[in-house]
GROMACS .gro file of C-alpha atoms in nm:
model
  474
    1MET     CA    1  -0.050  -0.026  -0.046
    2SER     CA    2   0.119   0.325  -0.089
    3GLU     CA    3   0.293   0.544   0.191
    4LEU     CA    4   0.256   0.879   0.032
    5PRO     CA    5  -0.031   1.084   0.157
    6VAL     CA    6  -0.195   1.253  -0.124
    7ALA     CA    7  -0.439   1.511   0.089
    8GLN     CA    8  -0.079   1.768   0.030
    9VAL     CA    9  -0.119   1.633  -0.327
   10LEU     CA   10  -0.446   1.792  -0.346
   11GLU     CA   11  -0.322   2.139  -0.184
   12ARG     CA   12  -0.005   2.215  -0.403
   13VAL     CA   13  -0.271   2.116  -0.731
   14ASP     CA   14  -0.497   2.419  -0.543
   15ALA     CA   15  -0.235   2.613  -0.493
   16ASN     CA   16  -0.095   2.604  -0.856
   17LEU     CA   17  -0.313   2.683  -0.998
   18ASP     CA   18  -0.207   2.965  -1.188
   19GLY     CA   19   0.144   2.779  -1.302
   20SER     CA   20  -0.114   2.408  -1.555
   21VAL     CA   21  -0.294   2.733  -1.658
   22ASP     CA   22  -0.002   2.929  -1.753
   23ARG     CA   23   0.187   2.560  -1.908
   24LEU     CA   24  -0.094   2.446  -2.141
   25PHE     CA   25  -0.162   2.838  -2.315
   26ASP     CA   26   0.238   2.729  -2.378
   27LEU     CA   27   0.159   2.332  -2.548
   28LEU     CA   28  -0.170   2.537  -2.752
   29ARG     CA   29   0.024   2.731  -2.905
   30ILE     CA   30   0.183   2.523  -3.130
   31PRO     CA   31  -0.006   2.443  -3.418
   32SER     CA   32   0.055   2.090  -3.436
   33VAL     CA   33  -0.177   2.033  -3.712
   34SER     CA   34  -0.126   1.671  -3.808
   35THR     CA   35  -0.328   1.606  -4.146
   36ASP     CA   36  -0.144   1.962  -4.258
   37PRO     CA   37   0.264   1.901  -4.345
   38ALA     CA   38   0.272   2.268  -4.382
   39TYR     CA   39   0.291   2.166  -4.014
   40THR     CA   40   0.502   1.925  -4.027
   41GLU     CA   41   0.793   2.133  -3.768
   42HIS     CA   42   0.542   2.227  -3.508
   43VAL     CA   43   0.430   1.899  -3.498
   44LEU     CA   44   0.800   1.777  -3.377
   45ARG     CA   45   0.779   2.113  -3.183
   46ALA     CA   46   0.466   2.036  -2.968
   47ALA     CA   47   0.660   1.708  -2.992
   48ARG     CA   48   1.012   1.773  -2.778
   49TRP     CA   49   0.775   1.999  -2.525
   50MET     CA   50   0.612   1.772  -2.374
   51ALA     CA   51   0.922   1.520  -2.393
   52ASP     CA   52   1.130   1.797  -2.146
   53GLU     CA   53   0.819   1.896  -1.957
   54LEU     CA   54   0.826   1.499  -1.898
   55THR     CA   55   1.272   1.478  -1.831
   56GLY     CA   56   1.205   1.808  -1.610
   57LEU     CA   57   0.992   1.624  -1.379
   58GLY     CA   58   1.162   1.327  -1.308
   59PHE     CA   59   1.085   1.114  -1.622
   60GLU     CA   60   1.352   0.950  -1.870
   61ALA     CA   61   1.162   1.127  -2.096
   62ALA     CA   62   1.245   1.091  -2.571
   63VAL     CA   63   1.128   1.182  -2.896
   64ARG     CA   64   1.129   0.838  -3.071
   65PRO     CA   65   1.086   0.848  -3.519
   66THR     CA   66   0.819   0.677  -3.691
   67THR     CA   67   0.779   0.681  -4.024
   68GLY     CA   68   0.508   0.923  -3.976
   69HIS     CA   69   0.517   1.206  -3.674
   70PRO     CA   70   0.652   1.122  -3.363
   71MET     CA   71   0.636   0.955  -3.071
   72VAL     CA   72   0.753   1.078  -2.755
   73VAL     CA   73   0.827   0.743  -2.461
   74ALA     CA   74   0.910   0.876  -2.101
   75HIS     CA   75   0.906   0.688  -1.823
   76HIS     CA   76   0.959   0.680  -1.409
   77PRO     CA   77   0.972   0.430  -1.220
   78GLY     CA   78   0.858   0.578  -0.898
   79PRO     CA   79   0.880   0.497  -0.595
   80GLY     CA   80   1.050   0.170  -0.587
   81GLY     CA   81   0.810  -0.170  -0.392
   82SER     CA   82   0.900  -0.296   0.008
   83ASN     CA   83   0.821  -0.561   0.246
   84GLY     CA   84   0.759  -0.822  -0.109
   85ALA     CA   85   0.507  -0.635  -0.331
   86GLU     CA   86   0.522  -0.358  -0.526
   87VAL     CA   87   0.317  -0.065  -0.673
   88PRO     CA   88   0.123  -0.095  -0.954
   89HIS     CA   89   0.344   0.015  -1.371
   90LEU     CA   90   0.075   0.282  -1.504
   91LEU     CA   91   0.086   0.373  -1.898
   92TYR     CA   92  -0.037   0.737  -1.951
   93TYR     CA   93  -0.164   0.754  -2.308
   94GLY     CA   94  -0.293   1.084  -2.507
   95HIS     CA   95  -0.204   1.248  -2.842
   96TYR     CA   96  -0.052   1.596  -2.853
   97ASP     CA   97  -0.144   1.646  -3.206
   98VAL     CA   98  -0.503   1.906  -3.294
   99GLN     CA   99  -0.725   1.925  -3.564
  100PRO     CA  100  -0.695   2.179  -3.801
  101ALA     CA  101  -0.910   2.538  -3.706
  102ASP     CA  102  -1.104   2.583  -4.046
  103PRO     CA  103  -1.328   2.751  -4.090
  104LEU     CA  104  -1.158   3.035  -3.895
  105GLU     CA  105  -1.399   3.307  -3.981
  106LEU     CA  106  -1.613   3.174  -3.736
  107TRP     CA  107  -1.386   3.157  -3.391
  108ASP     CA  108  -1.423   3.455  -3.166
  109SER     CA  109  -1.043   3.519  -3.089
  110GLY     CA  110  -0.735   3.319  -3.227
  111PRO     CA  111  -0.741   2.915  -3.217
  112PHE     CA  112  -0.363   2.952  -3.148
  113GLU     CA  113  -0.418   3.254  -2.924
  114PRO     CA  114  -0.521   3.108  -2.550
  115VAL     CA  115  -0.782   3.274  -2.381
  116LEU     CA  116  -0.912   3.250  -2.003
  117VAL     CA  117  -1.311   3.304  -2.183
  118ASP     CA  118  -1.625   3.419  -1.843
  119ALA     CA  119  -1.871   3.177  -1.872
  120GLU     CA  120  -2.194   3.032  -1.735
  121ARG     CA  121  -1.997   2.802  -1.570
  122GLY     CA  122  -1.683   3.012  -1.478
  123LYS     CA  123  -1.330   3.067  -1.736
  124ARG     CA  124  -1.333   2.885  -2.006
  125ILE     CA  125  -0.991   2.775  -2.176
  126VAL     CA  126  -1.086   2.880  -2.497
  127ALA     CA  127  -0.794   2.765  -2.851
  128ARG     CA  128  -0.803   2.452  -3.070
  129GLY     CA  129  -0.728   2.133  -2.854
  130ALA     CA  130  -0.886   2.289  -2.518
  131VAL     CA  131  -0.959   1.938  -2.480
  132ASP     CA  132  -0.900   1.773  -2.764
  133ASP     CA  133  -0.594   1.567  -2.594
  134LYS     CA  134  -0.378   1.871  -2.525
  135GLY     CA  135  -0.673   2.017  -2.244
  136GLN     CA  136  -0.681   1.657  -2.099
  137VAL     CA  137  -0.280   1.522  -2.159
  138MET     CA  138  -0.121   1.805  -1.887
  139THR     CA  139  -0.416   1.679  -1.726
  140TRP     CA  140  -0.228   1.406  -1.583
  141VAL     CA  141   0.133   1.585  -1.656
  142GLU     CA  142   0.042   1.864  -1.369
  143ALA     CA  143  -0.066   1.589  -1.097
  144PHE     CA  144   0.314   1.427  -1.172
  145ARG     CA  145   0.440   1.718  -1.124
  146ALA     CA  146   0.252   1.805  -0.795
  147TRP     CA  147   0.278   1.442  -0.629
  148ARG     CA  148   0.737   1.555  -0.769
  149ASP     CA  149   0.676   1.882  -0.568
  150VAL     CA  150   0.580   1.718  -0.243
  151HIS     CA  151   0.690   1.403  -0.148
  152GLY     CA  152   0.983   1.405  -0.416
  153THR     CA  153   0.866   1.091  -0.682
  154LEU     CA  154   0.495   0.946  -0.871
  155PRO     CA  155   0.336   0.638  -0.590
  156CYS     CA  156   0.299   0.456  -0.945
  157LYS     CA  157   0.562   0.298  -1.242
  158VAL     CA  158   0.425   0.543  -1.491
  159THR     CA  159   0.581   0.511  -1.862
  160VAL     CA  160   0.350   0.735  -2.086
  161LEU     CA  161   0.293   0.744  -2.497
  162LEU     CA  162   0.203   0.951  -2.666
  163GLU     CA  163   0.176   1.032  -3.001
  164GLY     CA  164   0.109   1.302  -3.300
  165GLU     CA  165  -0.120   1.075  -3.535
  166GLU     CA  166  -0.383   1.049  -3.417
  167GLU     CA  167  -0.592   1.361  -3.500
  168CYS     CA  168  -0.507   1.179  -3.900
  169GLY     CA  169  -0.588   0.815  -3.783
  170SER     CA  170  -0.260   0.691  -3.587
  171PRO     CA  171  -0.106   0.542  -3.889
  172SER     CA  172   0.231   0.510  -3.686
  173LEU     CA  173   0.103   0.380  -3.408
  174ASP     CA  174   0.050   0.020  -3.477
  175PRO     CA  175   0.380  -0.051  -3.587
  176PHE     CA  176   0.560   0.137  -3.283
  177ILE     CA  177   0.403  -0.054  -3.028
  178ALA     CA  178   0.392  -0.321  -3.232
  179ALA     CA  179   0.779  -0.252  -3.244
  180ASN     CA  180   0.776  -0.130  -2.863
  181ALA     CA  181   0.574  -0.450  -2.651
  182ASP     CA  182   0.838  -0.472  -2.408
  183GLU     CA  183   0.980  -0.171  -2.353
  184LEU     CA  184   0.525  -0.042  -2.270
  185LYS     CA  185   0.431  -0.326  -2.112
  186ALA     CA  186   0.256  -0.205  -1.800
  187ASP     CA  187  -0.050  -0.349  -1.619
  188ALA     CA  188  -0.273  -0.128  -1.691
  189CYS     CA  189  -0.363   0.149  -1.906
  190ILE     CA  190  -0.456   0.579  -1.816
  191VAL     CA  191  -0.619   0.710  -2.172
  192CYS     CA  192  -0.815   1.121  -2.066
  193ASP     CA  193  -0.962   1.133  -2.381
  194THR     CA  194  -1.405   1.134  -2.323
  195GLY     CA  195  -1.561   1.329  -2.095
  196MET     CA  196  -1.775   1.395  -1.736
  197TRP     CA  197  -2.141   1.333  -1.702
  198ASP     CA  198  -2.253   1.701  -1.657
  199VAL     CA  199  -2.011   1.995  -1.477
  200ASP     CA  200  -2.013   1.841  -1.121
  201GLN     CA  201  -2.084   1.458  -1.225
  202PRO     CA  202  -1.744   1.290  -1.321
  203ALA     CA  203  -1.767   0.968  -1.507
  204ILE     CA  204  -1.609   0.651  -1.636
  205THR     CA  205  -1.595   0.542  -1.976
  206TYR     CA  206  -1.721   0.175  -2.005
  207SER     CA  207  -1.714   0.105  -2.377
  208LEU     CA  208  -1.618   0.266  -2.658
  209ARG     CA  209  -1.770   0.190  -3.031
  210GLY     CA  210  -1.530   0.124  -3.333
  211MET     CA  211  -1.485   0.249  -3.642
  212VAL     CA  212  -1.440   0.231  -4.009
  213TYR     CA  213  -1.344   0.483  -4.196
  214GLN     CA  214  -1.307   0.437  -4.578
  215GLU     CA  215  -1.262   0.695  -4.940
  216VAL     CA  216  -1.463   0.581  -5.238
  217THR     CA  217  -1.377   0.722  -5.578
  218VAL     CA  218  -1.606   0.639  -5.797
  219ARG     CA  219  -1.471   0.689  -6.201
  220GLY     CA  220  -1.649   0.680  -6.565
  221PRO     CA  221  -1.590   0.833  -6.757
  222SER     CA  222  -1.220   0.851  -6.982
  223ARG     CA  223  -1.247   1.322  -6.946
  224ASP     CA  224  -1.438   1.553  -6.840
  225LEU     CA  225  -1.782   1.612  -6.998
  226HIS     CA  226  -1.955   1.891  -7.170
  227SER     CA  227  -2.278   1.795  -6.972
  228GLY     CA  228  -2.522   1.986  -7.317
  229MET     CA  229  -2.338   1.737  -7.571
  230TYR     CA  230  -2.298   1.466  -7.300
  231GLY     CA  231  -2.562   1.509  -7.059
  232GLY     CA  232  -2.846   1.208  -7.105
  233GLY     CA  233  -2.528   0.978  -7.165
  234GLY     CA  234  -2.309   0.843  -6.981
  235VAL     CA  235  -2.423   0.797  -6.584
  236ASN     CA  236  -2.260   1.136  -6.429
  237PRO     CA  237  -2.040   1.033  -6.192
  238LEU     CA  238  -2.158   1.266  -5.918
  239ASN     CA  239  -2.522   1.112  -5.980
  240LEU     CA  240  -2.405   0.798  -5.911
  241LEU     CA  241  -2.204   0.841  -5.586
  242ALA     CA  242  -2.452   1.034  -5.455
  243ARG     CA  243  -2.739   0.744  -5.547
  244ILE     CA  244  -2.526   0.490  -5.374
  245LEU     CA  245  -2.521   0.720  -5.118
  246GLY     CA  246  -2.823   0.760  -5.093
  247GLU     CA  247  -2.908   0.339  -5.047
  248LEU     CA  248  -2.623   0.338  -4.735
  249HIS     CA  249  -3.039   0.405  -4.518
  250ASP     CA  250  -3.360   0.240  -4.630
  251ALA     CA  251  -3.595   0.412  -4.457
  252GLU     CA  252  -3.590   0.321  -4.109
  253GLY     CA  253  -3.267   0.474  -4.056
  254ARG     CA  254  -3.116   0.109  -4.062
  255VAL     CA  255  -2.787   0.104  -4.240
  256GLN     CA  256  -2.773  -0.157  -4.543
  257ILE     CA  257  -2.461  -0.273  -4.573
  258PRO     CA  258  -2.464  -0.669  -4.618
  259HIS     CA  259  -2.428  -0.840  -4.299
  260PHE     CA  260  -2.364  -0.486  -4.123
  261TYR     CA  261  -2.549  -0.666  -3.763
  262ASP     CA  262  -2.496  -0.965  -3.785
  263ASP     CA  263  -2.286  -0.944  -3.474
  264VAL     CA  264  -2.441  -0.676  -3.276
  265VAL     CA  265  -2.598  -0.796  -2.930
  266PRO     CA  266  -2.872  -0.625  -2.851
  267VAL     CA  267  -2.872  -0.452  -2.425
  268GLY     CA  268  -2.913  -0.661  -2.133
  269ALA     CA  269  -3.252  -0.527  -1.973
  270ASN     CA  270  -3.051  -0.440  -1.729
  271GLU     CA  271  -2.776  -0.219  -1.878
  272LYS     CA  272  -3.096  -0.021  -2.106
  273ALA     CA  273  -3.206  -0.022  -1.718
  274GLN     CA  274  -2.905   0.190  -1.584
  275TRP     CA  275  -2.898   0.429  -1.852
  276GLU     CA  276  -3.245   0.516  -1.828
  277ALA     CA  277  -3.144   0.584  -1.499
  278LEU     CA  278  -2.891   0.858  -1.641
  279GLY     CA  279  -3.173   1.137  -1.727
  280TYR     CA  280  -3.007   1.188  -2.066
  281ASP     CA  281  -3.240   1.469  -2.198
  282GLU     CA  282  -3.243   1.406  -2.598
  283ARG     CA  283  -3.431   1.721  -2.740
  284GLU     CA  284  -3.237   1.948  -2.508
  285ALA     CA  285  -2.964   1.772  -2.599
  286MET     CA  286  -3.043   1.812  -2.985
  287GLU     CA  287  -3.083   2.144  -2.950
  288ASP     CA  288  -2.775   2.253  -2.834
  289ILE     CA  289  -2.666   2.183  -3.163
  290GLY     CA  290  -2.947   2.373  -3.309
  291LEU     CA  291  -3.172   2.049  -3.404
  292VAL     CA  292  -3.495   1.957  -3.310
  293SER     CA  293  -3.509   1.584  -3.334
  294ALA     CA  294  -3.282   1.267  -3.344
  295ASP     CA  295  -3.525   1.199  -3.655
  296GLY     CA  296  -3.186   1.128  -3.883
  297GLY     CA  297  -3.079   0.794  -3.628
  298GLU     CA  298  -3.193   0.406  -3.589
  299ARG     CA  299  -3.631   0.374  -3.542
  300GLY     CA  300  -3.694   0.206  -3.191
  301TYR     CA  301  -3.401   0.282  -3.087
  302SER     CA  302  -3.296   0.568  -2.748
  303ALA     CA  303  -3.073   0.806  -2.796
  304ILE     CA  304  -2.882   0.644  -2.552
  305GLU     CA  305  -2.889   0.298  -2.669
  306ARG     CA  306  -2.782   0.481  -3.017
  307GLN     CA  307  -2.488   0.634  -2.918
  308TRP     CA  308  -2.397   0.399  -2.712
  309ALA     CA  309  -2.515   0.026  -2.833
  310ARG     CA  310  -2.537   0.027  -3.175
  311PRO     CA  311  -2.370   0.091  -3.530
  312THR     CA  312  -2.446   0.377  -3.791
  313CYS     CA  313  -2.280   0.463  -4.091
  314ASP     CA  314  -2.176   0.782  -4.167
  315VAL     CA  315  -2.100   0.983  -4.487
  316ASN     CA  316  -1.790   1.249  -4.426
  317GLY     CA  317  -1.754   1.441  -4.677
  318ILE     CA  318  -1.794   1.478  -5.048
  319LEU     CA  319  -1.601   1.597  -5.325
  320GLY     CA  320  -1.679   1.622  -5.728
  321GLY     CA  321  -1.692   1.798  -6.077
  322TYR     CA  322  -1.671   2.223  -6.065
  323VAL     CA  323  -1.698   2.382  -5.702
  324GLY     CA  324  -1.516   2.766  -5.793
  325ASP     CA  325  -1.750   3.116  -5.856
  326GLY     CA  326  -1.930   3.114  -6.121
  327ALA     CA  327  -2.131   2.851  -6.331
  328LYS     CA  328  -1.870   2.534  -6.516
  329THR     CA  329  -2.063   2.314  -6.683
  330VAL     CA  330  -1.920   2.031  -6.650
  331ILE     CA  331  -1.981   1.583  -6.639
  332ALA     CA  332  -1.646   1.527  -6.410
  333ARG     CA  333  -1.520   1.221  -6.478
  334GLU     CA  334  -1.511   1.112  -6.093
  335ALA     CA  335  -1.599   1.175  -5.753
  336MET     CA  336  -1.510   1.064  -5.402
  337ALA     CA  337  -1.669   0.999  -5.006
  338LYS     CA  338  -1.555   1.000  -4.696
  339ILE     CA  339  -1.742   0.717  -4.481
  340SER     CA  340  -1.744   0.622  -4.185
  341CYS     CA  341  -1.952   0.357  -3.946
  342ARG     CA  342  -1.919   0.391  -3.554
  343LEU     CA  343  -1.861  -0.063  -3.493
  344VAL     CA  344  -2.020  -0.191  -3.176
  345PRO     CA  345  -1.838  -0.521  -2.966
  346ASP     CA  346  -1.843  -0.819  -3.189
  347GLN     CA  347  -1.879  -0.702  -3.500
  348ASP     CA  348  -1.515  -0.747  -3.661
  349PRO     CA  349  -1.408  -0.404  -3.808
  350GLN     CA  350  -1.255  -0.595  -4.181
  351ALA     CA  351  -1.552  -0.790  -4.238
  352VAL     CA  352  -1.759  -0.457  -4.236
  353SER     CA  353  -1.488  -0.256  -4.525
  354GLU     CA  354  -1.510  -0.583  -4.708
  355ASN     CA  355  -1.827  -0.580  -4.680
  356LEU     CA  356  -1.906  -0.139  -4.735
  357LYS     CA  357  -1.663  -0.197  -5.050
  358LYS     CA  358  -1.886  -0.462  -5.261
  359PHE     CA  359  -2.204  -0.233  -5.156
  360VAL     CA  360  -2.035  -0.030  -5.295
  361THR     CA  361  -1.918  -0.196  -5.677
  362ASP     CA  362  -2.174  -0.416  -5.596
  363ARG     CA  363  -2.404  -0.056  -5.763
  364LEU     CA  364  -2.219   0.022  -6.012
  365PRO     CA  365  -2.320  -0.029  -6.420
  366ASP     CA  366  -2.056  -0.157  -6.667
  367GLY     CA  367  -1.749   0.055  -6.751
  368TYR     CA  368  -1.769   0.215  -6.424
  369THR     CA  369  -1.546   0.153  -6.123
  370ALA     CA  370  -1.405   0.247  -5.780
  371SER     CA  371  -1.176   0.300  -5.604
  372PHE     CA  372  -1.079   0.226  -5.200
  373VAL     CA  373  -0.842   0.366  -4.903
  374ASP     CA  374  -0.860   0.252  -4.690
  375LEU     CA  375  -0.815   0.580  -4.375
  376GLY     CA  376  -0.852   0.361  -4.063
  377ALA     CA  377  -1.049   0.066  -3.933
  378SER     CA  378  -1.067  -0.027  -3.490
  379PRO     CA  379  -1.258  -0.260  -3.316
  380ALA     CA  380  -1.549  -0.135  -3.004
  381ILE     CA  381  -1.420  -0.230  -2.711
  382ARG     CA  382  -1.574  -0.286  -2.331
  383VAL     CA  383  -1.413  -0.234  -2.003
  384PRO     CA  384  -1.449  -0.504  -1.755
  385THR     CA  385  -1.619  -0.318  -1.437
  386ASP     CA  386  -1.461  -0.549  -1.209
  387SER     CA  387  -1.143  -0.394  -1.295
  388PRO     CA  388  -0.917  -0.377  -0.957
  389TYR     CA  389  -0.770  -0.044  -1.208
  390LEU     CA  390  -1.092   0.032  -1.226
  391ASN     CA  391  -1.198   0.041  -0.838
  392ALA     CA  392  -0.955   0.190  -0.745
  393ASP     CA  393  -1.057   0.480  -1.043
  394ARG     CA  394  -1.400   0.553  -0.871
  395ARG     CA  395  -1.268   0.562  -0.538
  396GLY     CA  396  -1.021   0.829  -0.621
  397LEU     CA  397  -1.280   1.006  -0.835
  398ALA     CA  398  -1.524   0.991  -0.574
  399GLU     CA  399  -1.268   1.191  -0.310
  400VAL     CA  400  -1.215   1.479  -0.539
  401PHE     CA  401  -1.637   1.486  -0.599
  402GLY     CA  402  -1.803   1.327  -0.342
  403LYS     CA  403  -1.989   1.112  -0.496
  404GLU     CA  404  -1.962   0.779  -0.669
  405ALA     CA  405  -1.845   0.850  -1.075
  406TYR     CA  406  -2.097   0.680  -1.390
  407LEU     CA  407  -2.030   0.410  -1.622
  408ILE     CA  408  -2.101   0.526  -1.926
  409GLY     CA  409  -2.077   0.444  -2.309
  410THR     CA  410  -1.919   0.666  -2.507
  411GLY     CA  411  -1.976   0.722  -2.976
  412GLY     CA  412  -1.643   0.755  -3.014
  413SER     CA  413  -1.370   0.552  -3.118
  414ILE     CA  414  -0.990   0.626  -2.995
  415PRO     CA  415  -0.790   0.323  -3.163
  416ALA     CA  416  -0.515   0.379  -2.973
  417VAL     CA  417  -0.693   0.204  -2.780
  418GLY     CA  418  -0.778  -0.106  -2.914
  419SER     CA  419  -0.377  -0.079  -3.009
  420ILE     CA  420  -0.288  -0.132  -2.686
  421ALA     CA  421  -0.466  -0.402  -2.583
  422ARG     CA  422  -0.392  -0.620  -2.919
  423TYR     CA  423  -0.030  -0.510  -2.823
  424LEU     CA  424   0.005  -0.499  -2.478
  425GLY     CA  425  -0.278  -0.723  -2.369
  426ILE     CA  426  -0.459  -0.460  -2.103
  427ASP     CA  427  -0.725  -0.307  -2.037
  428SER     CA  428  -0.734   0.093  -2.073
  429ILE     CA  429  -0.916   0.268  -1.803
  430LEU     CA  430  -1.046   0.571  -1.920
  431LEU     CA  431  -1.076   0.844  -1.745
  432GLY     CA  432  -1.178   1.247  -1.938
  433PHE     CA  433  -1.301   1.542  -1.794
  434GLY     CA  434  -1.446   1.719  -2.111
  435LEU     CA  435  -1.835   1.784  -2.189
  436GLU     CA  436  -2.073   1.791  -2.491
  437ASP     CA  437  -2.077   2.142  -2.491
  438ASP     CA  438  -1.675   2.151  -2.585
  439ARG     CA  439  -1.685   2.214  -2.963
  440VAL     CA  440  -1.373   1.918  -2.974
  441HIS     CA  441  -1.308   1.965  -3.362
  442SER     CA  442  -1.458   2.278  -3.439
  443PRO     CA  443  -1.447   2.673  -3.364
  444ASN     CA  444  -1.438   2.767  -3.025
  445GLU     CA  445  -1.286   2.484  -2.852
  446LYS     CA  446  -1.346   2.535  -2.499
  447PHE     CA  447  -1.264   2.323  -2.175
  448GLU     CA  448  -1.350   2.518  -1.871
  449LEU     CA  449  -1.178   2.583  -1.539
  450VAL     CA  450  -1.290   2.420  -1.277
  451CYS     CA  451  -1.287   2.078  -1.557
  452PHE     CA  452  -0.895   2.126  -1.674
  453HIS     CA  453  -0.860   2.166  -1.240
  454ASN     CA  454  -1.126   1.848  -1.096
  455GLY     CA  455  -0.915   1.642  -1.440
  456ILE     CA  456  -0.519   1.778  -1.219
  457ARG     CA  457  -0.708   1.719  -0.855
  458SER     CA  458  -0.900   1.335  -1.021
  459ASN     CA  459  -0.534   1.198  -1.128
  460ALA     CA  460  -0.333   1.280  -0.845
  461ALA     CA  461  -0.601   1.155  -0.682
  462VAL     CA  462  -0.627   0.820  -0.782
  463LEU     CA  463  -0.195   0.747  -0.884
  464ALA     CA  464  -0.256   0.712  -0.491
  465ARG     CA  465  -0.545   0.501  -0.563
  466MET     CA  466  -0.413   0.298  -0.750
  467ALA     CA  467  -0.043   0.269  -0.562
  468GLU     CA  468  -0.292   0.089  -0.343
  469ILE     CA  469  -0.321  -0.197  -0.588
  470VAL     CA  470  -0.054  -0.441  -0.421
  471LYS     CA  471   0.118  -0.690  -0.601
  472ARG     CA  472   0.319  -0.953  -0.485
  473LYS     CA  473   0.657  -1.018  -0.630
  474GLY     CA  474   0.784  -1.364  -0.633
   0.00000   0.00000   0.00000
């Protein structure tokens, strides 16, 4: 059991909050946009910034190259074992890259010029990456700092893995984890890239949907054509792709990809009852994004079921033909769309990917072709709710918030969680402090200051509770 008390650490977190915000602002000023090659040097700068911060906290940290953007790997030995027992070894995963800031004109301030803004919940931090994921990563970095300042060490052995490609599909992550599995091996992984139920109610996410992401390009004529001369002749690739995309769902909102629902397991009665007891207000959630209802979803399921336990398919982008100013009456030779499917446990990402391709190719006329680019495939994840690490998480959150954390699901995907399970054989504990209205990936992304503060306090308390998990030597 840990002999390092946490009360003084929490006091240190409170006293040092201004410094924690200043350091987060320094990180937020780095435009580490991973998907745009124009920002490559800034992504590297963010990696070096993270490595320097961890080195200053007593970690052995390094920026490690990949075929794309680098990883940051850091190790802290912790306090060591005593009396025949040793403390747990925790892996902390996060990402230091961010989404593009476009459209810039919709930001109230510069996306990489972080500001504190007064709002209904107090002050909020506004910047690209404020909550996804720089702010959340810094909750545990600042918790490490408070432990170091008070006790000179951490109560657990800690390894950190930070990637710079999460926002562009994590192409280097699997090869890196596979190649460095022995170095990254730990007892459990902590991931702070999810959310709370509300600003006063902590939550632990125990299920994540998986994802299949495909780019499809449909090609027809050998060149762009004059629409007056050729319209009404061959099938317009844009019309064809639009028709195929329109057939992805039936009138009840069910996905029409072959075998899509074969492995989907219905939610059990007990789990459904627990979700209903949360009191989720679907109308309020829709009004928050300017809509009236969720009629676009699969009929016959509650909002939470659709988000946490039902698979979906969505078109994320369409491109083709002339899209500049003015008129150009052209029939384009090709049309492109990006399609993502969110998956639930037991669905096979590779099978869904192949069946999506078949759905498209089966609808092509003679002489037309389709090509595909795989942009990602990851399985859904469920974390065992009886894990001692998850229970330690719950105790730490209760200590900070004075109430039990909800166990919730999420409609999003974190591919790294699947990779960590697959290559390292460990579960990830999804401890997040974001809110539903944080405008993730949108202009004016924000992180409530109270959530940032409580996130640091929670990570500090969770470290103490994790250290109470005794591992016997031998």
